[in-house]
Amino acid sequence: MHSAKDDQGKQPQPEQGSDKKPRPNADVGDVLRRAYDETLNESVPDDLLDLLKKLD
């Protein structure tokens, strides 16, 4: 029996002899990863830091 869990973490294998471009899902994943990394590197606005300090 085959489940979706079996496919987790596996990259689809390109067909032999095919000159197709990579699947668009791979491009979307790369863009999302870059956006996530950029967001992690953004600084926290001072007014938000002030609000957080008031909670302590």
PDB file of C-alpha atoms in Angstrom:
ATOM      1  CA  MET A   1       0.000   0.000   0.000  1.00  0.00           C
ATOM      2  CA  HIS A   2       1.295   3.464  -0.933  1.00  0.00           C
ATOM      3  CA  SER A   3       0.665   6.584   1.155  1.00  0.00           C
ATOM      4  CA  ALA A   4       1.517  10.270   0.836  1.00  0.00           C
ATOM      5  CA  LYS A   5       3.797   9.865   3.831  1.00  0.00           C
ATOM      6  CA  ASP A   6       6.024   7.573   1.756  1.00  0.00           C
ATOM      7  CA  ASP A   7       6.711  10.471  -0.638  1.00  0.00           C
ATOM      8  CA  GLN A   8       7.647  13.070   1.982  1.00  0.00           C
ATOM      9  CA  GLY A   9      11.128  14.469   1.471  1.00  0.00           C
ATOM     10  CA  LYS A  10      11.604  12.764  -1.871  1.00  0.00           C
ATOM     11  CA  GLN A  11      12.358  14.768  -4.989  1.00  0.00           C
ATOM     12  CA  PRO A  12      10.559  13.637  -8.128  1.00  0.00           C
ATOM     13  CA  GLN A  13      12.896  11.932 -10.531  1.00  0.00           C
ATOM     14  CA  PRO A  14      13.026  13.425 -14.037  1.00  0.00           C
ATOM     15  CA  GLU A  15      12.098  11.112 -16.846  1.00  0.00           C
ATOM     16  CA  GLN A  16      15.019   9.505 -18.620  1.00  0.00           C
ATOM     17  CA  GLY A  17      16.023  11.393 -21.767  1.00  0.00           C
ATOM     18  CA  SER A  18      13.701  14.306 -21.080  1.00  0.00           C
ATOM     19  CA  ASP A  19      14.903  17.890 -21.515  1.00  0.00           C
ATOM     20  CA  LYS A  20      12.036  19.390 -19.532  1.00  0.00           C
ATOM     21  CA  LYS A  21      12.532  22.294 -17.131  1.00  0.00           C
ATOM     22  CA  PRO A  22      12.336  21.576 -13.394  1.00  0.00           C
ATOM     23  CA  ARG A  23       8.829  21.494 -12.011  1.00  0.00           C
ATOM     24  CA  PRO A  24       7.379  24.898 -11.022  1.00  0.00           C
ATOM     25  CA  ASN A  25       6.862  23.630  -7.459  1.00  0.00           C
ATOM     26  CA  ALA A  26      10.630  23.616  -6.969  1.00  0.00           C
ATOM     27  CA  ASP A  27      10.782  27.273  -8.042  1.00  0.00           C
ATOM     28  CA  VAL A  28       7.964  28.189  -5.653  1.00  0.00           C
ATOM     29  CA  GLY A  29       9.778  26.428  -2.819  1.00  0.00           C
ATOM     30  CA  ASP A  30      12.978  28.370  -3.546  1.00  0.00           C
ATOM     31  CA  VAL A  31      11.115  31.696  -3.562  1.00  0.00           C
ATOM     32  CA  LEU A  32       9.344  30.873  -0.299  1.00  0.00           C
ATOM     33  CA  ARG A  33      12.632  29.869   1.331  1.00  0.00           C
ATOM     34  CA  ARG A  34      14.263  33.143   0.274  1.00  0.00           C
ATOM     35  CA  ALA A  35      11.288  35.185   1.542  1.00  0.00           C
ATOM     36  CA  TYR A  36      11.405  33.342   4.876  1.00  0.00           C
ATOM     37  CA  ASP A  37      15.154  33.922   5.235  1.00  0.00           C
ATOM     38  CA  GLU A  38      14.767  37.633   4.432  1.00  0.00           C
ATOM     39  CA  THR A  39      11.983  37.932   7.011  1.00  0.00           C
ATOM     40  CA  LEU A  40      14.166  36.349   9.689  1.00  0.00           C
ATOM     41  CA  ASN A  41      16.874  38.926   8.995  1.00  0.00           C
ATOM     42  CA  GLU A  42      14.531  41.933   9.315  1.00  0.00           C
ATOM     43  CA  SER A  43      14.852  44.037  12.416  1.00  0.00           C
ATOM     44  CA  VAL A  44      11.998  44.385  14.898  1.00  0.00           C
ATOM     45  CA  PRO A  45      10.489  47.906  14.885  1.00  0.00           C
ATOM     46  CA  ASP A  46      11.249  49.974  17.990  1.00  0.00           C
ATOM     47  CA  ASP A  47       7.581  50.599  18.798  1.00  0.00           C
ATOM     48  CA  LEU A  48       6.938  46.846  18.875  1.00  0.00           C
ATOM     49  CA  LEU A  49       9.947  46.321  21.141  1.00  0.00           C
ATOM     50  CA  ASP A  50       8.560  49.016  23.455  1.00  0.00           C
ATOM     51  CA  LEU A  51       5.207  47.223  23.613  1.00  0.00           C
ATOM     52  CA  LEU A  52       6.927  43.936  24.407  1.00  0.00           C
ATOM     53  CA  LYS A  53       8.914  45.558  27.216  1.00  0.00           C
ATOM     54  CA  LYS A  54       5.683  46.784  28.762  1.00  0.00           C
ATOM     55  CA  LEU A  55       4.464  43.189  29.006  1.00  0.00           C
ATOM     56  CA  ASP A  56       7.368  42.191  31.247  1.00  0.00           C
TER      57      ASP A  56
END
